[in-house]
Coordinates of C-alpha atoms in Angstrom, one line a residue:
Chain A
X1 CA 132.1 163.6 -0.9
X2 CA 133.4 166.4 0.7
X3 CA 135.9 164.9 3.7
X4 CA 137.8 167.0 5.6
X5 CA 135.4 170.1 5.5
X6 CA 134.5 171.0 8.9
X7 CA 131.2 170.0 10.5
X8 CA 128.5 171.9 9.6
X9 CA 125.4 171.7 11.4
X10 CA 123.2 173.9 8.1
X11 CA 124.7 171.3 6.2
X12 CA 121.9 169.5 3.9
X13 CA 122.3 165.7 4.4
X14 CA 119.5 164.3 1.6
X15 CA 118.3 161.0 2.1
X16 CA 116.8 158.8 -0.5
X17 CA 113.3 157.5 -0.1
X18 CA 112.5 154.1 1.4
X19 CA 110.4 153.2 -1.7
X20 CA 111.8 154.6 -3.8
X21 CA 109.4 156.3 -6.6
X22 CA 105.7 156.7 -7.1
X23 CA 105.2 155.6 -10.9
X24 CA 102.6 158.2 -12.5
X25 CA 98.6 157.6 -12.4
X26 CA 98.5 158.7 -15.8
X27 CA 94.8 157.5 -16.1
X28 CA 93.9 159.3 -13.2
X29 CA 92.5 156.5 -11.3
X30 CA 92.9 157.6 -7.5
X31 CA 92.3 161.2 -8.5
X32 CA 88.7 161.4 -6.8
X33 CA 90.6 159.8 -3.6
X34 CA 93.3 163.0 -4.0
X35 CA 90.3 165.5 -4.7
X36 CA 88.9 164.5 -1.3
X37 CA 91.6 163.9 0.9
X38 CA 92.5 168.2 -0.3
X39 CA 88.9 168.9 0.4
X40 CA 89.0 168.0 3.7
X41 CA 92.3 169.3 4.4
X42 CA 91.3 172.8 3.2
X43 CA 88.1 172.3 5.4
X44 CA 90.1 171.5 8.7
X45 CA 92.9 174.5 8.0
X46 CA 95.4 172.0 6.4
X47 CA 95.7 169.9 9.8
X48 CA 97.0 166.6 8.3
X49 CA 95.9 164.7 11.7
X50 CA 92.2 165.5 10.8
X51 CA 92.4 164.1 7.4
X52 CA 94.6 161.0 7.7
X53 CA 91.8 158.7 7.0
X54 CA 92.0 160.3 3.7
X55 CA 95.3 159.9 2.9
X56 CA 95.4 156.0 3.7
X57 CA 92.3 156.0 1.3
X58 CA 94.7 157.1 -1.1
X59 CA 97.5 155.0 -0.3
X60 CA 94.8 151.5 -0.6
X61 CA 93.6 152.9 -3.9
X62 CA 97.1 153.0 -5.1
X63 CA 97.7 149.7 -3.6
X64 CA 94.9 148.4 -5.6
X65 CA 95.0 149.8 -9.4
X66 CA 98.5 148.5 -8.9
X67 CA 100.2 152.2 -8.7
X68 CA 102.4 150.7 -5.4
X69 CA 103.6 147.9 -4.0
X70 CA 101.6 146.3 -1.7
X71 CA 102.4 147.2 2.1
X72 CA 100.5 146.7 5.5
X73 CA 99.0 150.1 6.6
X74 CA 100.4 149.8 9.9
X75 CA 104.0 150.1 8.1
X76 CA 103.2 153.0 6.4
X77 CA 102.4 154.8 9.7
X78 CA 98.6 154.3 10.4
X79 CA 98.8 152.3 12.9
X80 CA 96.9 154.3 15.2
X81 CA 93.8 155.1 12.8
X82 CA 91.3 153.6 14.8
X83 CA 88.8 151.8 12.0
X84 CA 92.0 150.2 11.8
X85 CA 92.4 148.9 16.1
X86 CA 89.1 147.7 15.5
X87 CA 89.7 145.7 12.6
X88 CA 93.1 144.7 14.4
X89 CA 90.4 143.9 17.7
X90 CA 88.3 141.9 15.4
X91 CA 91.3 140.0 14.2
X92 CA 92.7 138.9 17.7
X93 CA 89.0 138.3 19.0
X94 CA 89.2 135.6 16.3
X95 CA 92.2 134.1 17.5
X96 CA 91.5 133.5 20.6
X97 CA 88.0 132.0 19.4
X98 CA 90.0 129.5 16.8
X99 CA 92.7 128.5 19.5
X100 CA 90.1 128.5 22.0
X101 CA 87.8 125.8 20.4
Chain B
X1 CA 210.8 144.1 16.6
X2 CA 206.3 143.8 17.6
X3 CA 205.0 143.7 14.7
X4 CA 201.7 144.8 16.3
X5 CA 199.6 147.3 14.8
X6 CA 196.6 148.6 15.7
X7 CA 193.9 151.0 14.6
X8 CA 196.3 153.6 15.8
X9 CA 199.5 154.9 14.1
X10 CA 203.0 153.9 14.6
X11 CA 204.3 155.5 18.1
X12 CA 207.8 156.7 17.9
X13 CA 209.2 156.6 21.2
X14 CA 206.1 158.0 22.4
X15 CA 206.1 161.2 20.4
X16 CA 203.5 160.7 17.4
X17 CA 199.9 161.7 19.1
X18 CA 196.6 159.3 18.5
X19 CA 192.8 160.4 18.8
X20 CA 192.7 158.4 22.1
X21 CA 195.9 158.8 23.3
X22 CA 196.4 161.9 25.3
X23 CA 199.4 163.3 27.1
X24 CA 199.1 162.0 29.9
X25 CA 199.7 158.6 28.5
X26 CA 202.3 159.9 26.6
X27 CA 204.2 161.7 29.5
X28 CA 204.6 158.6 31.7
X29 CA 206.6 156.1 29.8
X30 CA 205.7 152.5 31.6
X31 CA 208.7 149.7 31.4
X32 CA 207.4 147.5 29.1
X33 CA 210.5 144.8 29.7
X34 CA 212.4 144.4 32.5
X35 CA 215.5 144.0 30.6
X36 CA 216.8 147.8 29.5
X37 CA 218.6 146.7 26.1
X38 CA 215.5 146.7 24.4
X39 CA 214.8 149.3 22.2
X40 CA 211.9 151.6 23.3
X41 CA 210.6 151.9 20.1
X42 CA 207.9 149.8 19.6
X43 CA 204.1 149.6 18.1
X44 CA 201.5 149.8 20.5
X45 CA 197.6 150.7 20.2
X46 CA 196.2 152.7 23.2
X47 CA 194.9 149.8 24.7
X48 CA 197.8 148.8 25.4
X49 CA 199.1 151.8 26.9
X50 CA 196.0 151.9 28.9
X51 CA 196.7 148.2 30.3
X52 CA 200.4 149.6 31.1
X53 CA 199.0 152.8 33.0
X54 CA 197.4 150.4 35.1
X55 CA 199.8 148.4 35.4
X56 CA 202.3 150.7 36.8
X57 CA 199.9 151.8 39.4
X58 CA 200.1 148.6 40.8
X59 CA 203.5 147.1 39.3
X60 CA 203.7 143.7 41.0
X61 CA 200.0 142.4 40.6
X62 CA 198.5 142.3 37.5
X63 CA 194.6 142.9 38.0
X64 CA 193.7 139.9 36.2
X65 CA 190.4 139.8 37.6
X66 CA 189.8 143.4 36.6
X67 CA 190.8 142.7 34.0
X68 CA 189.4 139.8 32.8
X69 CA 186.0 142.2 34.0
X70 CA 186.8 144.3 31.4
X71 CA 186.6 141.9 29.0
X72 CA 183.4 139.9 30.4
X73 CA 181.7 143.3 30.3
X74 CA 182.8 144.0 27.0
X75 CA 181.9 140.9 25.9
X76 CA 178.7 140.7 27.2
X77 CA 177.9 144.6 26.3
X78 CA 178.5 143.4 23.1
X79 CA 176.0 140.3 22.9
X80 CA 173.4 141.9 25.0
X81 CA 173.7 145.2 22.5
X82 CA 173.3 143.1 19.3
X83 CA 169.8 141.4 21.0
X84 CA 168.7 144.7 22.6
X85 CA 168.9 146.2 18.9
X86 CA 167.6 142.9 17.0
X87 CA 164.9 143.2 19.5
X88 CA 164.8 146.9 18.9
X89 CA 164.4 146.3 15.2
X90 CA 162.0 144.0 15.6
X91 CA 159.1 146.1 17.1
X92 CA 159.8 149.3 14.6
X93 CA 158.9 146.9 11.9
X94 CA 156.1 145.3 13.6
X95 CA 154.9 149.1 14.7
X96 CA 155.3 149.9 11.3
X97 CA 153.3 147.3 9.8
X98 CA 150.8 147.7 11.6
X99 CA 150.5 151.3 11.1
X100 CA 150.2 150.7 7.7
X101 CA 147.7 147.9 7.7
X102 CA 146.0 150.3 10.2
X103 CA 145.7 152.9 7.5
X104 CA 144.5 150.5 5.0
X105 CA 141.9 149.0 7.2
X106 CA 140.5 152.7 7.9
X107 CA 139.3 153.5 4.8
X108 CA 136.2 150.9 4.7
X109 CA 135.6 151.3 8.8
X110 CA 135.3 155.4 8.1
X111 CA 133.0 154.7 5.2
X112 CA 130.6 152.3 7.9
X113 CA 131.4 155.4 10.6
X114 CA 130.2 157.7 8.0
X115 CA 127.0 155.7 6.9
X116 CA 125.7 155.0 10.2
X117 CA 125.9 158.6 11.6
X118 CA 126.0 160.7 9.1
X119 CA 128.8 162.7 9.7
X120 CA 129.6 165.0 7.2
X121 CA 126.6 165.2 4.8
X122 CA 126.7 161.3 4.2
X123 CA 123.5 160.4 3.0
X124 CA 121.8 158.1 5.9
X125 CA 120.7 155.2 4.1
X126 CA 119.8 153.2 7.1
X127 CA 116.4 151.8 7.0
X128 CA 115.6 151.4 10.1
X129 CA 114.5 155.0 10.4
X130 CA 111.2 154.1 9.2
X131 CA 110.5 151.1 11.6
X132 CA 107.0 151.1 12.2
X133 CA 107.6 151.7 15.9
X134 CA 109.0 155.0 14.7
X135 CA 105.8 156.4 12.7
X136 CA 103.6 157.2 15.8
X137 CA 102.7 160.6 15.5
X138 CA 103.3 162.8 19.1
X139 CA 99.9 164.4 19.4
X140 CA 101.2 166.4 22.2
X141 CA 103.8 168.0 20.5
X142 CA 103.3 171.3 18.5
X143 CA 102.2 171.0 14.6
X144 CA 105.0 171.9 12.4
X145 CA 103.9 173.3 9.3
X146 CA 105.7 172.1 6.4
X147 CA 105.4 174.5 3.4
X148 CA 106.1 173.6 -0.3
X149 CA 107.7 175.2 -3.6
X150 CA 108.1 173.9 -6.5
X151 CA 110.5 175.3 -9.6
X152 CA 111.1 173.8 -12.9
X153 CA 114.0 174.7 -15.4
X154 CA 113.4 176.5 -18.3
X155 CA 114.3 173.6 -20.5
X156 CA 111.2 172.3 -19.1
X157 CA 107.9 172.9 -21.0
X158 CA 106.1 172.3 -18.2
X159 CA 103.7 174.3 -15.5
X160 CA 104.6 172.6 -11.7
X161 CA 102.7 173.2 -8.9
X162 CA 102.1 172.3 -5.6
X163 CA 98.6 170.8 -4.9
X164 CA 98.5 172.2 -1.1
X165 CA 100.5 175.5 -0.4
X166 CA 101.1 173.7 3.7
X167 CA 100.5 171.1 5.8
X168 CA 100.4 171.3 9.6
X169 CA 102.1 167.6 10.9
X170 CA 103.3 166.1 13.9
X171 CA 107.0 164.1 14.5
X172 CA 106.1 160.7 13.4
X173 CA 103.3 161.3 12.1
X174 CA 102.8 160.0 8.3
X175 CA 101.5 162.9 5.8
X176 CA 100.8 163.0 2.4
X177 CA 101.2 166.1 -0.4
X178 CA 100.3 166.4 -3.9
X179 CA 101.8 168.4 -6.5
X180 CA 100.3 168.5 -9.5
X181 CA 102.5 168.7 -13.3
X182 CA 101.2 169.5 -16.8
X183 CA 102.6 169.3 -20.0
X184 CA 102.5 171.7 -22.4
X185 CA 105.3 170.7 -25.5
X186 CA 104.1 169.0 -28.3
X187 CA 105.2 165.6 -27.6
X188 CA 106.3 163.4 -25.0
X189 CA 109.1 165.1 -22.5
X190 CA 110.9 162.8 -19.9
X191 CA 111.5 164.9 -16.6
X192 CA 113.5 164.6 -13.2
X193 CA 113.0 166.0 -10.1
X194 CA 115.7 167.2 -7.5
X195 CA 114.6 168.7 -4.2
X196 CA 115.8 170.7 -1.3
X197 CA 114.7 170.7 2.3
X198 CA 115.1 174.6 4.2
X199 CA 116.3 174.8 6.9
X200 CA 119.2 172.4 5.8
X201 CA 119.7 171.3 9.8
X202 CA 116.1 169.8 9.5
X203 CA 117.2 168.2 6.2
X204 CA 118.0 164.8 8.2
X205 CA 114.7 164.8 9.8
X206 CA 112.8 164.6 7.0
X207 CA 111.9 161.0 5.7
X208 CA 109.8 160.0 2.7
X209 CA 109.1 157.2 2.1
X210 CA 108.2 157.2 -1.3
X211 CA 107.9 160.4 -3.7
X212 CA 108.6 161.6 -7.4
X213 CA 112.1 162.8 -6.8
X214 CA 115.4 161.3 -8.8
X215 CA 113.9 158.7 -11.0
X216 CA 112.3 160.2 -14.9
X217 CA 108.9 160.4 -14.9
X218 CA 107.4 160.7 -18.9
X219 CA 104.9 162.7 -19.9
X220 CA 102.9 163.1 -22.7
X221 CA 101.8 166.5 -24.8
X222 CA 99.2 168.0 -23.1
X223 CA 99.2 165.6 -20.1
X224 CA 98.6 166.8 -16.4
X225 CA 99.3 164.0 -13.7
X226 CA 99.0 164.3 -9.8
X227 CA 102.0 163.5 -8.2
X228 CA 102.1 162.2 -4.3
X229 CA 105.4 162.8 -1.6
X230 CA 104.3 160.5 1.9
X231 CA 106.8 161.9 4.0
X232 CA 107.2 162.0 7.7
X233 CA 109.4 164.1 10.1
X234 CA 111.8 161.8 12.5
X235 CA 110.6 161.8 15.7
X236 CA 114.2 162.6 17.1
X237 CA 113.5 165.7 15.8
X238 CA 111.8 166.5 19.1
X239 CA 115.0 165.6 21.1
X240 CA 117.3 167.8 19.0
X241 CA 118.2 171.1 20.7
X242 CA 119.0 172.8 17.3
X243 CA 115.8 172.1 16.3
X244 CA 113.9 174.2 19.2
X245 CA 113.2 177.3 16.7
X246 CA 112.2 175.3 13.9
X247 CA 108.8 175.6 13.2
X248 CA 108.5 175.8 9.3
X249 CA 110.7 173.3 6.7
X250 CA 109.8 173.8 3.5
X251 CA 110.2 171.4 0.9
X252 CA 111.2 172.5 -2.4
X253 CA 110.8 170.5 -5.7
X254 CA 112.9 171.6 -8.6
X255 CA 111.8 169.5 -12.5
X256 CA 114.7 169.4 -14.9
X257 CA 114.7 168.1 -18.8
X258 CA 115.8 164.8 -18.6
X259 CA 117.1 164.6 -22.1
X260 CA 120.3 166.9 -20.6
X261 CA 120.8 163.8 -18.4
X262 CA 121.5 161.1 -21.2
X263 CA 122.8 158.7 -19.5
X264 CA 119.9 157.4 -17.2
X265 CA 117.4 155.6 -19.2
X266 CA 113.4 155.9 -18.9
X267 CA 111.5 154.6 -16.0
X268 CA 109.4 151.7 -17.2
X269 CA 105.8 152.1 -16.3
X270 CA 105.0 148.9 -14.1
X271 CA 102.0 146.6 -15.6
X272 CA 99.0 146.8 -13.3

């Protein structure tokens, strides 16, 4: 650590990731999911907010050949996806139905 | 004969000088005794001279009350001095214990200072960065475009390459980037990847959450894998001044042979 130096503001401050490392899809099992998800980003001129559908595709293919730990979606940023407000609409309608009766 | 003798020397009918004797007190030879036959030669500190002195200013009263002053304030000086500097002694010590204590106790409270803002290139390990409260992307903000490189050393028989040249994201909004690595040794190579974030000052606003980077990946000969970065850019990235002009960070991905790092050992694959 370099104490003492004077505050730099171009200084590069890394930060490890928060889950850690990807382990390698060496079969290629969720490579389809990747060949669309690049698809669609080259159709919409690389806008990631057109294509993030895609991407949690990805992340739930991963999920399930076992590539990554397990994780709610709305954790990982999607959130605001809207297949998944309706699923989360869905979910509370049922509550309300199961406490209700 | 007074066989008296002080701190001073001898005086010989006045004539041998002291320190604290000046002339003065030498000059004006005060009647000791009453009765003239006795000899003027005697031993006598200053102090007594001084008594004398006063003395002969007023010859028929002795100030004993002034005198007996001089002592009580002596006396009393004396007392009150040896508290004042016990009292004195006590608060350098405790000052200086607890300057040292001070300086022991800063070390671990500048590492916590150091953790929790940064300062100084500390690597923010706080996790709360990625709260899920945090990953809502700011639609109405403009799209930065984050552009990626990739590198590899020449140690390292493999060709690296980023799957998409650039992306065009939103603070807080969660993106995903492929780069795409194939093997061309003869047998199996363990690599590691380092990477770099330009411009450095947006270095601390970008967050992955989970990429290829520090731990060995293995491949084998003739193998080409896909491998994913899911990042996001802070959304206090939007409230940093610096960070008006910054409209492209590129994220640059350098692969190293792992066999010149000997001693991590190999990633275990996990079992599915």
């Amino acid at each position: 650590m370099s104490y003492g130096r004077p505050p730099n503001i171009e200084a590069f401050s890394g930060s490890p990731p928060l889950f850690g490392s990807f382990p390698l899809d060496h079969e290629g099992e969720c490579k389809d999911f990747m060949k669309e998800y690049v698809k669609c980003l080259k159709q919409h001129k690389n806008n990631n907010g057109e294509c993030r559908h895609l991407s949690r595709a990805y992340l739930q293919c991963r999920m399930d050949k076992g590539l990554m730990d397990k994780n709610d979606m709305n954790n990982l940023g999607f959130a605001d996806l809207k297949d998944n407000n309706n699923k989360k609409q869905n979910e509370n309608d049922n509550k309300d139905q199961k406490e209700s009766s | 004969m007074a066989s008296r003798f002080g701190l001073f020397q001898r005086v010989y009918n006045g004539t041998i000088l002291t320190p604290t004797m000046t002339l003065r007190h030498v000059a004006t030879r005060p009647v000791i005794n009453t009765t003239s036959s006795r000899p003027l030669t005697t031993c006598m500190t200053s102090r007594t001279w001084l008594t004398l002195q006063h003395s002969k200013k007023t010859p028929f009263q002795q100030p004993p009350f002034q005198k007996v002053h001089y002592n009580t304030t002596t006396t009393k000086k004396k007392t009150s001095d040896k508290t004042d500097n016990v009292s004195a002694g006590m608060y350098a010590a405790a000052i200086f214990i607890s300057m040292l204590g001070l300086s022991y106790a800063a070390v671990p409270l500048y590492r916590l200072f150091c953790a929790s803002t940064g300062y100084s290139g500390t690597p923010v390990t706080d996790t709360n960065r990625f709260a899920k409260e945090r990953l809502v992307p700011h639609n109405e903000q403009r799209r930065i475009r984050i552009t990626f490189e990739s590198n590899t050393s020449d140690a390292l028989p493999w060709s690296f390459k980023p799957e998409l040249r650039e992306i065009y994201v939103v603070p807080g909004e969660t993106a995903l980037t492929f780069y795409k690595a194939k093997s061309k040794a003869k047998d199996d190579i363990v690599g590691i990847a380092t990477y770099n974030v330009t411009p450095y000052r947006a270095g601390s606003y970008f967050n992955k959450i989970q990429c290829f980077c520090f731990e060995e990946q293995r491949l084998a000969s003739g193998e080409d894998v896909d491998m994913p970065v899911f990042f996001f850019i802070d959304p206090d990235f939007l409230e940093d001044p610096y960070m008006k002009d910054v409209n492209t960070v590129t994220l640059s991905y350098t692969l190293f042979n792992a066999k010149y790092a000997k001693h991590l050992s190999p990633v275990q694959p996990p079992s599915a």
